mmCIF file of C-alpha atoms in Angstrom:
data_model
loop_
_atom_site.group_PDB
_atom_site.id
_atom_site.type_symbol
_atom_site.label_atom_id
_atom_site.label_comp_id
_atom_site.label_asym_id
_atom_site.label_seq_id
_atom_site.Cartn_x
_atom_site.Cartn_y
_atom_site.Cartn_z
ATOM 1 C CA MET A 1373 29.545 24.468 72.485
ATOM 2 C CA LYS A 1374 32.649 25.703 70.941
ATOM 3 C CA GLU A 1375 34.291 22.303 70.987
ATOM 4 C CA TYR A 1376 31.117 20.905 69.165
ATOM 5 C CA MET A 1377 31.124 23.515 66.430
ATOM 6 C CA LEU A 1378 34.995 22.711 66.045
ATOM 7 C CA LEU A 1379 34.397 19.017 65.356
ATOM 8 C CA LEU A 1380 31.693 19.762 62.862
ATOM 9 C CA PHE A 1381 33.860 22.169 60.930
ATOM 10 C CA LEU A 1382 36.582 19.601 60.820
ATOM 11 C CA ALA A 1383 34.166 16.975 59.395
ATOM 12 C CA LEU A 1384 33.008 19.082 56.681
ATOM 13 C CA CYS A 1385 36.516 20.016 55.626
ATOM 14 C CA SER A 1386 37.517 16.462 55.407
ATOM 15 C CA ALA A 1387 34.384 15.132 53.342
ATOM 16 C CA LYS A 1388 34.722 14.415 49.567
ATOM 17 C CA PRO A 1389 32.833 16.818 47.031
ATOM 18 C CA PHE A 1390 29.375 15.725 46.030
ATOM 19 C CA THR A 1391 28.892 14.543 42.402
ATOM 20 C CA SER A 1392 25.472 14.151 41.154
ATOM 21 C CA PRO A 1393 24.767 10.736 39.372
ATOM 22 C CA SER A 1394 23.021 12.532 36.413
ATOM 23 C CA PHE A 1395 26.395 14.109 35.444
ATOM 24 C CA LEU A 1396 28.008 10.747 35.111
ATOM 25 C CA THR A 1397 28.187 9.631 31.435
ATOM 26 C CA LEU A 1398 28.077 6.011 30.395
ATOM 27 C CA LYS A 1399 31.755 6.369 29.304
ATOM 28 C CA ASN A 1400 32.863 7.489 32.632
ATOM 29 C CA MET A 1401 30.848 4.843 34.556
ATOM 30 C CA MET A 1402 32.384 2.221 32.268
ATOM 31 C CA LEU A 1403 36.023 3.466 32.757
ATOM 32 C CA LYS A 1404 35.352 3.576 36.443
ATOM 33 C CA ASP A 1405 34.177 0.051 36.527
ATOM 34 C CA MET A 1406 37.201 -1.000 34.454
ATOM 35 C CA GLU A 1407 39.476 0.821 36.974
ATOM 36 C CA ASP A 1408 37.876 -0.782 39.930
ATOM 37 C CA ALA A 1409 38.123 -4.332 38.428
ATOM 38 C CA SER A 1410 41.829 -3.744 37.588
ATOM 39 C CA ASP A 1411 42.321 -2.631 41.316
ATOM 40 C CA ASP A 1412 40.525 -5.768 42.454
ATOM 41 C CA ASP A 1413 42.891 -7.836 40.228
ATOM 42 C CA ASP A 1414 45.904 -6.415 41.668
ATOM 43 C CA ASP A 1415 44.857 -6.932 45.380
ATOM 44 C CA ASP A 1416 43.306 -10.324 45.112
ATOM 45 C CA ASP A 1417 43.756 -13.234 42.746
ATOM 46 C CA ASP A 1418 40.254 -14.536 43.692
ATOM 47 C CA ASP A 1419 37.316 -13.221 41.505
ATOM 48 C CA ASN A 1420 34.401 -12.205 43.768
ATOM 49 C CA SER A 1421 33.229 -9.165 41.785
ATOM 50 C CA LEU A 1422 29.924 -8.935 40.091
ATOM 51 C CA PHE A 1423 31.446 -9.122 36.619
ATOM 52 C CA PRO A 1424 33.388 -12.036 35.255
ATOM 53 C CA THR A 1425 37.344 -11.885 35.063
ATOM 54 C CA ARG A 1426 38.451 -9.912 31.944
ATOM 55 C CA GLN A 1427 41.865 -9.609 30.327
ATOM 56 C CA PRO A 1428 43.549 -6.384 30.889
ATOM 57 C CA PHE A 1429 42.390 -4.622 27.439
ATOM 58 C CA GLU A 1430 39.370 -6.703 26.458
ATOM 59 C CA PRO A 1431 36.563 -4.371 25.527
ATOM 60 C CA LEU A 1432 33.673 -4.153 27.769
ATOM 61 C CA ILE A 1433 31.041 -4.221 24.907
ATOM 62 C CA PRO A 1434 31.675 -6.631 21.991
ATOM 63 C CA PHE A 1435 31.959 -4.855 18.596
ATOM 64 C CA ASP A 1436 29.169 -7.046 17.017
ATOM 65 C CA LEU A 1437 26.646 -5.790 19.635
ATOM 66 C CA PHE A 1438 25.128 -3.248 17.053
ATOM 67 C CA PRO A 1439 23.949 -4.443 13.739
ATOM 68 C CA VAL A 1440 25.854 -3.148 10.537
ATOM 69 C CA CYS A 1441 23.927 -0.649 8.493
ATOM 70 C CA PRO A 1442 24.848 0.187 4.861
ATOM 71 C CA PHE A 1443 26.614 3.522 4.354
ATOM 72 C CA GLY A 1444 24.280 6.521 4.397
ATOM 73 C CA CYS A 1445 21.076 4.478 5.501
ATOM 74 C CA GLN A 1446 19.379 4.420 8.613
ATOM 75 C CA CYS A 1447 18.517 1.394 10.471
ATOM 76 C CA TYR A 1448 16.066 1.184 13.193
ATOM 77 C CA LEU A 1449 13.931 -1.762 14.573
ATOM 78 C CA LYS A 1450 14.436 -4.085 11.611
ATOM 79 C CA VAL A 1451 13.615 -1.195 9.106
ATOM 80 C CA VAL A 1452 16.421 0.110 6.692
ATOM 81 C CA HIS A 1453 15.869 3.440 5.093
ATOM 82 C CA CYS A 1454 17.874 4.110 2.087
ATOM 83 C CA SER A 1455 15.689 6.532 -0.016
ATOM 84 C CA ASP A 1456 16.838 9.744 -1.591
ATOM 85 C CA LEU A 1457 20.488 8.806 -1.527
ATOM 86 C CA GLY A 1458 21.387 8.677 -5.384
ATOM 87 C CA LEU A 1459 22.031 5.055 -5.059
ATOM 88 C CA THR A 1460 22.594 2.877 -8.331
ATOM 89 C CA SER A 1461 22.262 -0.540 -6.899
ATOM 90 C CA ILE A 1462 20.906 -2.219 -3.776
ATOM 91 C CA PRO A 1463 23.505 -1.715 -0.956
ATOM 92 C CA ASN A 1464 25.241 -4.512 0.609
ATOM 93 C CA ASN A 1465 25.688 -5.222 4.414
ATOM 94 C CA ILE A 1466 21.729 -5.089 5.001
ATOM 95 C CA PRO A 1467 21.155 -6.724 8.417
ATOM 96 C CA PRO A 1468 19.733 -10.200 7.904
ATOM 97 C CA ASP A 1469 16.723 -9.896 10.163
ATOM 98 C CA THR A 1470 15.454 -6.770 8.221
ATOM 99 C CA ARG A 1471 11.731 -6.738 7.628
ATOM 100 C CA PHE A 1472 11.506 -3.532 5.560
ATOM 101 C CA ILE A 1473 13.838 -1.928 3.067
ATOM 102 C CA ASP A 1474 13.026 1.662 1.855
ATOM 103 C CA LEU A 1475 14.924 2.246 -1.475
ATOM 104 C CA GLN A 1476 12.586 4.923 -2.958
ATOM 105 C CA ASN A 1477 13.811 7.855 -4.931
ATOM 106 C CA ASN A 1478 17.214 6.627 -6.165
ATOM 107 C CA LYS A 1479 18.653 5.652 -9.426
ATOM 108 C CA ILE A 1480 18.657 1.932 -9.262
ATOM 109 C CA LYS A 1481 18.573 0.235 -12.715
ATOM 110 C CA GLU A 1482 18.661 -3.405 -11.864
ATOM 111 C CA ILE A 1483 18.019 -5.980 -9.264
ATOM 112 C CA LYS A 1484 20.657 -8.758 -9.558
ATOM 113 C CA GLU A 1485 20.555 -12.416 -8.463
ATOM 114 C CA ASN A 1486 22.373 -11.878 -5.135
ATOM 115 C CA ASP A 1487 21.143 -8.444 -4.148
ATOM 116 C CA LEU A 1488 18.500 -9.953 -1.631
ATOM 117 C CA ARG A 1489 20.695 -12.726 -0.600
ATOM 118 C CA GLY A 1490 20.255 -13.775 3.153
ATOM 119 C CA LEU A 1491 17.222 -11.519 3.683
ATOM 120 C CA SER A 1492 14.806 -14.372 4.489
ATOM 121 C CA SER A 1493 12.924 -12.258 6.989
ATOM 122 C CA LEU A 1494 12.137 -9.562 4.462
ATOM 123 C CA TYR A 1495 8.347 -8.604 4.586
ATOM 124 C CA ALA A 1496 8.279 -5.356 2.440
ATOM 125 C CA LEU A 1497 10.502 -3.718 -0.208
ATOM 126 C CA ALA A 1498 10.013 -0.348 -1.741
ATOM 127 C CA LEU A 1499 11.751 0.581 -5.079
ATOM 128 C CA ASN A 1500 9.343 3.280 -6.218
ATOM 129 C CA ASN A 1501 10.610 6.048 -8.437
ATOM 130 C CA ASN A 1502 14.026 4.486 -9.531
ATOM 131 C CA LYS A 1503 15.093 3.427 -13.074
ATOM 132 C CA LEU A 1504 14.463 -0.181 -13.093
ATOM 133 C CA THR A 1505 14.666 -1.969 -16.377
ATOM 134 C CA LYS A 1506 15.676 -5.350 -15.248
ATOM 135 C CA ILE A 1507 15.068 -7.867 -12.486
ATOM 136 C CA HIS A 1508 16.867 -11.077 -12.429
ATOM 137 C CA PRO A 1509 14.530 -14.262 -12.646
ATOM 138 C CA LYS A 1510 16.134 -15.431 -9.434
ATOM 139 C CA ALA A 1511 16.374 -12.220 -7.435
ATOM 140 C CA PHE A 1512 13.224 -13.002 -5.209
ATOM 141 C CA GLN A 1513 14.154 -16.352 -4.323
ATOM 142 C CA PRO A 1514 15.751 -15.528 -1.002
ATOM 143 C CA ALA A 1515 12.778 -13.514 0.089
ATOM 144 C CA LYS A 1516 10.471 -16.267 0.511
ATOM 145 C CA LYS A 1517 8.409 -14.268 3.227
ATOM 146 C CA LEU A 1518 8.105 -11.157 0.994
ATOM 147 C CA ARG A 1519 4.425 -9.976 1.323
ATOM 148 C CA ARG A 1520 4.693 -6.404 -0.046
ATOM 149 C CA LEU A 1521 6.410 -5.342 -3.276
ATOM 150 C CA TYR A 1522 6.306 -1.623 -4.638
ATOM 151 C CA LEU A 1523 7.810 -1.064 -8.067
ATOM 152 C CA SER A 1524 5.782 1.814 -9.255
ATOM 153 C CA HIS A 1525 7.250 4.737 -11.224
ATOM 154 C CA ASN A 1526 10.121 2.622 -13.082
ATOM 155 C CA GLN A 1527 10.781 1.612 -16.584
ATOM 156 C CA LEU A 1528 9.887 -2.152 -16.447
ATOM 157 C CA THR A 1529 8.522 -3.795 -19.496
ATOM 158 C CA GLU A 1530 7.203 -6.823 -17.827
ATOM 159 C CA ILE A 1531 6.085 -8.004 -14.373
ATOM 160 C CA PRO A 1532 8.836 -9.842 -12.596
ATOM 161 C CA VAL A 1533 8.699 -13.557 -12.958
ATOM 162 C CA ASN A 1534 9.156 -16.039 -10.157
ATOM 163 C CA LEU A 1535 7.557 -13.684 -7.421
ATOM 164 C CA PRO A 1536 7.322 -15.027 -3.961
ATOM 165 C CA LYS A 1537 4.217 -17.211 -3.529
ATOM 166 C CA LEU A 1538 3.236 -15.535 -0.403
ATOM 167 C CA LEU A 1539 3.090 -12.107 -1.967
ATOM 168 C CA ALA A 1540 -0.026 -10.270 -1.029
ATOM 169 C CA GLU A 1541 0.344 -6.818 -2.543
ATOM 170 C CA LEU A 1542 2.039 -5.809 -5.860
ATOM 171 C CA ARG A 1543 2.308 -2.312 -7.136
ATOM 172 C CA ILE A 1544 3.808 -1.695 -10.464
ATOM 173 C CA HIS A 1545 1.953 1.570 -11.353
ATOM 174 C CA ASP A 1546 3.545 3.776 -14.061
ATOM 175 C CA ASN A 1547 5.870 1.343 -16.021
ATOM 176 C CA LYS A 1548 5.932 0.188 -19.600
ATOM 177 C CA VAL A 1549 4.149 -3.264 -19.011
ATOM 178 C CA LYS A 1550 2.128 -4.165 -22.124
ATOM 179 C CA LYS A 1551 1.467 -8.033 -21.283
ATOM 180 C CA ILE A 1552 0.363 -10.119 -18.386
ATOM 181 C CA LYS A 1553 1.742 -13.586 -19.198
ATOM 182 C CA LYS A 1554 -0.146 -16.852 -18.246
ATOM 183 C CA GLU A 1555 2.900 -17.959 -15.930
ATOM 184 C CA THR A 1556 3.123 -14.637 -14.187
ATOM 185 C CA PHE A 1557 1.266 -15.207 -10.995
ATOM 186 C CA LYS A 1558 1.155 -18.907 -11.056
ATOM 187 C CA GLY A 1559 0.822 -20.540 -7.663
ATOM 188 C CA MET A 1560 0.184 -17.174 -5.964
ATOM 189 C CA ASN A 1561 -2.807 -17.714 -3.968
ATOM 190 C CA ALA A 1562 -2.357 -14.709 -1.527
ATOM 191 C CA LEU A 1563 -2.082 -11.963 -4.132
ATOM 192 C CA HIS A 1564 -4.886 -9.670 -2.576
ATOM 193 C CA VAL A 1565 -3.980 -6.235 -4.209
ATOM 194 C CA LEU A 1566 -2.694 -5.562 -7.680
ATOM 195 C CA GLU A 1567 -2.048 -2.053 -8.663
ATOM 196 C CA MET A 1568 -0.855 -1.636 -12.484
ATOM 197 C CA SER A 1569 -2.305 1.675 -13.664
ATOM 198 C CA ALA A 1570 -0.484 3.839 -16.184
ATOM 199 C CA ASN A 1571 0.891 1.014 -18.026
ATOM 200 C CA PRO A 1572 0.270 0.583 -21.957
ATOM 201 C CA LEU A 1573 -1.834 -2.390 -21.318
ATOM 202 C CA GLU A 1574 -4.380 -3.439 -23.941
ATOM 203 C CA ASN A 1575 -7.193 -6.026 -23.545
ATOM 204 C CA ASP A 1576 -5.324 -8.703 -25.689
ATOM 205 C CA GLY A 1577 -2.321 -8.166 -23.416
ATOM 206 C CA ILE A 1578 -3.896 -10.151 -20.756
ATOM 207 C CA GLU A 1579 -3.354 -13.676 -21.806
ATOM 208 C CA PRO A 1580 -6.006 -16.182 -21.187
ATOM 209 C CA GLY A 1581 -5.697 -18.058 -17.924
ATOM 210 C CA ALA A 1582 -3.187 -15.164 -16.550
ATOM 211 C CA PHE A 1583 -5.358 -15.291 -13.213
ATOM 212 C CA GLU A 1584 -6.309 -18.994 -13.096
ATOM 213 C CA GLY A 1585 -6.314 -20.070 -9.489
ATOM 214 C CA VAL A 1586 -5.188 -16.700 -8.116
ATOM 215 C CA THR A 1587 -6.919 -14.916 -5.426
ATOM 216 C CA VAL A 1588 -7.214 -11.330 -5.864
ATOM 217 C CA PHE A 1589 -9.589 -8.981 -4.005
ATOM 218 C CA HIS A 1590 -8.317 -5.391 -5.562
ATOM 219 C CA ILE A 1591 -7.321 -4.763 -8.912
ATOM 220 C CA ARG A 1592 -6.604 -1.360 -10.550
ATOM 221 C CA ILE A 1593 -5.875 -0.896 -14.239
ATOM 222 C CA ALA A 1594 -6.480 2.863 -14.854
ATOM 223 C CA GLU A 1595 -4.980 5.074 -17.251
ATOM 224 C CA ALA A 1596 -4.201 2.258 -19.676
ATOM 225 C CA LYS A 1597 -5.449 1.408 -23.257
ATOM 226 C CA LEU A 1598 -8.385 -0.898 -22.473
ATOM 227 C CA THR A 1599 -11.367 -0.535 -24.864
ATOM 228 C CA SER A 1600 -13.643 -2.932 -23.054
ATOM 229 C CA ILE A 1601 -13.977 -4.567 -19.353
ATOM 230 C CA PRO A 1602 -11.571 -7.558 -19.177
ATOM 231 C CA LYS A 1603 -13.232 -10.791 -18.742
ATOM 232 C CA GLY A 1604 -10.429 -12.978 -17.607
ATOM 233 C CA LEU A 1605 -9.690 -11.455 -14.205
ATOM 234 C CA PRO A 1606 -10.135 -13.242 -10.905
ATOM 235 C CA SER A 1607 -13.468 -14.114 -10.099
ATOM 236 C CA THR A 1608 -12.746 -13.271 -6.372
ATOM 237 C CA LEU A 1609 -12.519 -9.420 -7.152
ATOM 238 C CA LEU A 1610 -14.255 -7.184 -4.545
ATOM 239 C CA GLU A 1611 -12.862 -3.943 -6.041
ATOM 240 C CA LEU A 1612 -12.371 -3.221 -9.753
ATOM 241 C CA HIS A 1613 -10.845 0.075 -10.926
ATOM 242 C CA LEU A 1614 -10.695 0.794 -14.804
ATOM 243 C CA ASP A 1615 -10.860 4.719 -14.661
ATOM 244 C CA ASP A 1616 -9.269 6.728 -17.575
ATOM 245 C CA ASN A 1617 -9.419 4.171 -20.317
ATOM 246 C CA LYS A 1618 -11.093 4.006 -23.698
ATOM 247 C CA ILE A 1619 -14.118 1.739 -22.585
ATOM 248 C CA SER A 1620 -17.107 2.559 -24.887
ATOM 249 C CA ALA A 1621 -19.792 0.200 -23.567
ATOM 250 C CA VAL A 1622 -20.772 -2.092 -20.790
ATOM 251 C CA GLU A 1623 -22.084 -5.280 -22.135
ATOM 252 C CA LEU A 1624 -24.247 -8.046 -20.563
ATOM 253 C CA GLU A 1625 -21.397 -10.469 -20.197
ATOM 254 C CA ASP A 1626 -18.718 -8.193 -18.644
ATOM 255 C CA PHE A 1627 -19.530 -8.828 -14.977
ATOM 256 C CA LYS A 1628 -20.653 -12.470 -15.041
ATOM 257 C CA ARG A 1629 -17.405 -13.670 -13.684
ATOM 258 C CA TYR A 1630 -17.409 -10.969 -10.666
ATOM 259 C CA LYS A 1631 -20.483 -11.789 -8.618
ATOM 260 C CA ASP A 1632 -18.886 -10.678 -5.563
ATOM 261 C CA LEU A 1633 -17.878 -7.149 -6.699
ATOM 262 C CA GLN A 1634 -18.510 -4.315 -4.217
ATOM 263 C CA ARG A 1635 -16.754 -1.384 -5.719
ATOM 264 C CA LEU A 1636 -16.628 -0.582 -9.697
ATOM 265 C CA GLY A 1637 -14.737 2.256 -11.051
ATOM 266 C CA LEU A 1638 -15.195 3.187 -14.644
ATOM 267 C CA GLY A 1639 -14.883 7.049 -14.582
ATOM 268 C CA ASN A 1640 -13.347 9.079 -17.423
ATOM 269 C CA ASN A 1641 -14.114 6.667 -20.144
ATOM 270 C CA LYS A 1642 -16.126 6.900 -23.376
ATOM 271 C CA ILE A 1643 -19.003 4.722 -22.320
ATOM 272 C CA LYS A 1644 -22.307 5.585 -24.291
ATOM 273 C CA ASP A 1645 -24.476 2.816 -23.201
ATOM 274 C CA VAL A 1646 -25.021 0.255 -20.455
ATOM 275 C CA GLU A 1647 -26.829 -2.789 -21.677
ATOM 276 C CA ASN A 1648 -29.847 -3.680 -19.837
ATOM 277 C CA GLY A 1649 -29.126 -6.527 -17.162
ATOM 278 C CA SER A 1650 -25.318 -5.864 -16.869
ATOM 279 C CA PHE A 1651 -25.505 -4.817 -13.367
ATOM 280 C CA ALA A 1652 -27.743 -7.825 -12.269
ATOM 281 C CA ASN A 1653 -24.543 -9.924 -12.285
ATOM 282 C CA ILE A 1654 -23.030 -7.872 -9.332
ATOM 283 C CA PRO A 1655 -25.950 -7.937 -6.829
ATOM 284 C CA ARG A 1656 -23.629 -7.133 -3.940
ATOM 285 C CA ILE A 1657 -22.151 -3.916 -5.479
ATOM 286 C CA ARG A 1658 -21.984 -0.782 -3.033
ATOM 287 C CA GLU A 1659 -20.244 1.856 -5.225
ATOM 288 C CA ILE A 1660 -20.308 2.494 -8.862
ATOM 289 C CA HIS A 1661 -18.395 5.236 -10.587
ATOM 290 C CA LEU A 1662 -19.585 6.255 -14.064
ATOM 291 C CA GLU A 1663 -18.755 10.007 -14.083
ATOM 292 C CA LYS A 1664 -17.196 11.749 -17.088
ATOM 293 C CA ASN A 1665 -18.557 9.609 -19.618
ATOM 294 C CA LYS A 1666 -20.944 9.929 -22.429
ATOM 295 C CA LEU A 1667 -24.302 8.495 -21.025
ATOM 296 C CA LYS A 1668 -27.557 9.983 -22.007
ATOM 297 C CA ARG A 1669 -29.712 8.421 -19.577
ATOM 298 C CA VAL A 1670 -29.343 6.672 -15.930
ATOM 299 C CA PRO A 1671 -28.140 3.256 -16.426
ATOM 300 C CA PRO A 1672 -30.879 0.607 -16.293
ATOM 301 C CA GLY A 1673 -31.096 -1.857 -13.320
ATOM 302 C CA LEU A 1674 -29.801 0.574 -10.545
ATOM 303 C CA GLN A 1675 -33.194 0.064 -8.780
ATOM 304 C CA ASP A 1676 -32.536 -3.479 -8.484
ATOM 305 C CA LEU A 1677 -29.276 -3.100 -6.535
ATOM 306 C CA LYS A 1678 -30.345 -3.670 -2.891
ATOM 307 C CA TYR A 1679 -26.729 -2.615 -1.348
ATOM 308 C CA LEU A 1680 -25.860 0.245 -3.820
ATOM 309 C CA GLN A 1681 -25.054 3.200 -1.754
ATOM 310 C CA VAL A 1682 -22.872 5.448 -4.007
ATOM 311 C CA ILE A 1683 -23.400 6.164 -7.813
ATOM 312 C CA PHE A 1684 -21.549 8.933 -9.545
ATOM 313 C CA LEU A 1685 -22.997 10.042 -12.806
ATOM 314 C CA HIS A 1686 -21.807 13.558 -12.938
ATOM 315 C CA SER A 1687 -20.351 15.096 -16.056
ATOM 316 C CA ASN A 1688 -22.449 13.090 -18.674
ATOM 317 C CA SER A 1689 -25.228 13.917 -21.132
ATOM 318 C CA ILE A 1690 -28.175 12.883 -18.957
ATOM 319 C CA SER A 1691 -31.056 15.208 -19.625
ATOM 320 C CA LYS A 1692 -33.993 13.244 -17.901
ATOM 321 C CA LEU A 1693 -34.450 11.392 -14.516
ATOM 322 C CA GLY A 1694 -37.285 8.722 -14.258
ATOM 323 C CA VAL A 1695 -39.104 8.478 -11.000
ATOM 324 C CA ASN A 1696 -37.933 4.725 -10.699
ATOM 325 C CA ASP A 1697 -34.345 5.127 -12.127
ATOM 326 C CA PHE A 1698 -32.799 4.600 -8.505
ATOM 327 C CA CYS A 1699 -35.358 3.208 -6.315
ATOM 328 C CA PRO A 1700 -37.130 -0.168 -6.325
ATOM 329 C CA THR A 1701 -40.778 -0.388 -6.986
ATOM 330 C CA GLY A 1702 -43.793 -2.442 -5.438
ATOM 331 C CA THR A 1703 -42.894 -4.817 -2.615
ATOM 332 C CA LYS A 1704 -39.215 -4.732 -3.199
ATOM 333 C CA MET A 1705 -37.037 -3.450 -0.551
ATOM 334 C CA LYS A 1706 -33.657 -1.675 -0.481
ATOM 335 C CA LYS A 1707 -31.222 -2.915 2.064
ATOM 336 C CA SER A 1708 -28.919 0.100 2.131
ATOM 337 C CA LEU A 1709 -30.164 3.619 1.400
ATOM 338 C CA TYR A 1710 -28.097 5.837 -0.899
ATOM 339 C CA SER A 1711 -25.658 8.079 0.820
ATOM 340 C CA ALA A 1712 -24.431 9.869 -2.489
ATOM 341 C CA ILE A 1713 -26.055 10.200 -5.763
ATOM 342 C CA SER A 1714 -23.947 12.523 -7.923
ATOM 343 C CA LEU A 1715 -25.706 14.068 -10.899
ATOM 344 C CA PHE A 1716 -24.123 17.587 -11.300
ATOM 345 C CA ASN A 1717 -22.941 18.965 -14.659
ATOM 346 C CA ASN A 1718 -25.774 17.149 -16.617
ATOM 347 C CA PRO A 1719 -28.325 18.860 -18.685
ATOM 348 C CA VAL A 1720 -31.021 17.707 -16.244
ATOM 349 C CA LYS A 1721 -33.950 20.232 -15.683
ATOM 350 C CA TYR A 1722 -34.007 19.669 -11.945
ATOM 351 C CA TRP A 1723 -37.449 21.548 -11.559
ATOM 352 C CA GLU A 1724 -39.016 18.817 -13.350
ATOM 353 C CA VAL A 1725 -37.623 15.741 -11.260
ATOM 354 C CA GLN A 1726 -40.305 14.196 -9.308
ATOM 355 C CA PRO A 1727 -39.711 14.225 -5.415
ATOM 356 C CA ALA A 1728 -40.228 10.398 -5.387
ATOM 357 C CA THR A 1729 -37.164 9.798 -7.624
ATOM 358 C CA PHE A 1730 -35.030 10.063 -4.479
ATOM 359 C CA ARG A 1731 -37.238 8.443 -2.042
ATOM 360 C CA CYS A 1732 -34.537 5.749 -1.055
ATOM 361 C CA VAL A 1733 -31.798 8.205 -0.029
ATOM 362 C CA LEU A 1734 -30.578 9.018 3.461
ATOM 363 C CA SER A 1735 -31.182 12.815 3.108
ATOM 364 C CA ARG A 1736 -31.607 15.531 0.689
ATOM 365 C CA MET A 1737 -27.825 16.315 1.168
ATOM 366 C CA SER A 1738 -27.067 12.859 -0.466
ATOM 367 C CA VAL A 1739 -28.219 14.172 -3.981
ATOM 368 C CA GLN A 1740 -26.120 16.443 -5.965
ATOM 369 C CA LEU A 1741 -27.824 17.859 -8.855
ATOM 370 C CA GLY A 1742 -26.001 21.194 -9.368
ATOM 371 C CA ASN A 1743 -26.048 23.543 -12.627
ATOM 372 C CA PHE A 1744 -25.129 22.607 -16.107
ATOM 373 C CA ARG A 1745 -22.957 24.862 -18.163
ATOM 374 C CA LYS A 1746 -22.120 24.277 -21.714
#
C-alpha cells in the first residue's frame, strides 16, 4: 500500500499545471500556433501541418480582412453611422458595399460630384438636419440603386435634379423649395412617397406636367402656401396631406384626378365651404381630416361614401347636425361603419341631435361631441 501511494504522489508532482481553455485569448492561441509551426519548420522540411507553409514573419490575418471605416464613424453590417460628428463634408473611405449611410445632424453644406463615387450598392442616404445649399447635378449618378433619400431640415432652394430612377422615397421637409419643375421627376416610375412640407411652395410653383408618368402613392405638402387643392398631382395618389395651408374652399373639380384616394388631410386651413358633389369623385376614401377650419355645416356627400370610417370635423363652427349628414338613406348600404366622428369644439346643441344621426357607427364611443367653449 505504501508503495502504491508513493507512485501516485510522484505522478502528481511530475504533471503539468492545468490551464482552462476559457482563459486562452485569441492572441495567445495565435502566437502558440505560430510557435508550433516555426518548430515544425525547424524539425522537418515537409509541410504536413493543417495550415500551409508561411514565411517567418508573415502575418496570420491579412490587413484587408476588416473594411475601412471613416474616422469617427461606426461601420457595421453594411451600415455607416456618421451622425452628430460636426462633419462639413461627406467623408471618404466609405466601404463600397455600404447599403445605408447616416449623416444626420452635421454641418455638411454641399454634395459634390464624386462624394458618392463607388457606392453602387447604396440603398438609403440620410442627410437630415445639415446645412445643404447645393447638390451637384451628377452627385447621384453612381448611386443607381438608391431607394431612400432624406434631405429634411436643410437650406435647399430646389429639388435635386437627376435623381436615381429607382428612388421610392424622397423627404425634403423644411427647406426653401419654391418650385417643382417639369423635369424634376422625369422617368421616376417608382417614387411612392414624397414628403415636402414646410417649404414656401405656392400653387403656381407646381409646373404643369411635373408629375406626368410618375407613380406616387403618398404626398404631403403641409405648412406651405397653398391657397387651393393642387390639380396636377399624380392620379395614383392614395394619400394626400395638405394640412396647415391657406386653402379656403373645396371645389367640384378638385378631386376628379384622384379617384383612388383613401386618406385626405385638410386640417388647419381656412375652408368655409365644400361644394356639393366634391367627395363623389373619391368613392374609396376612408379618412378625411377637416378639423380646425371655418365650416358652418357638415360637408355634403359624406352619407354616400361607403368606405368612409374616420371624419374629423372638430374646431369648426358647425351648429347643427342633420339626421342624414353621415349615414346613407333608403336601400343604400354602408360597406364600413364609422370608427371615429370627431365633432368636439363646435357650437352643436348635442341635446337636439337625433339618435338616428349616428346609426352607422361602430359604437357610441366612436362619436366625440364634447363641449363648446367660446
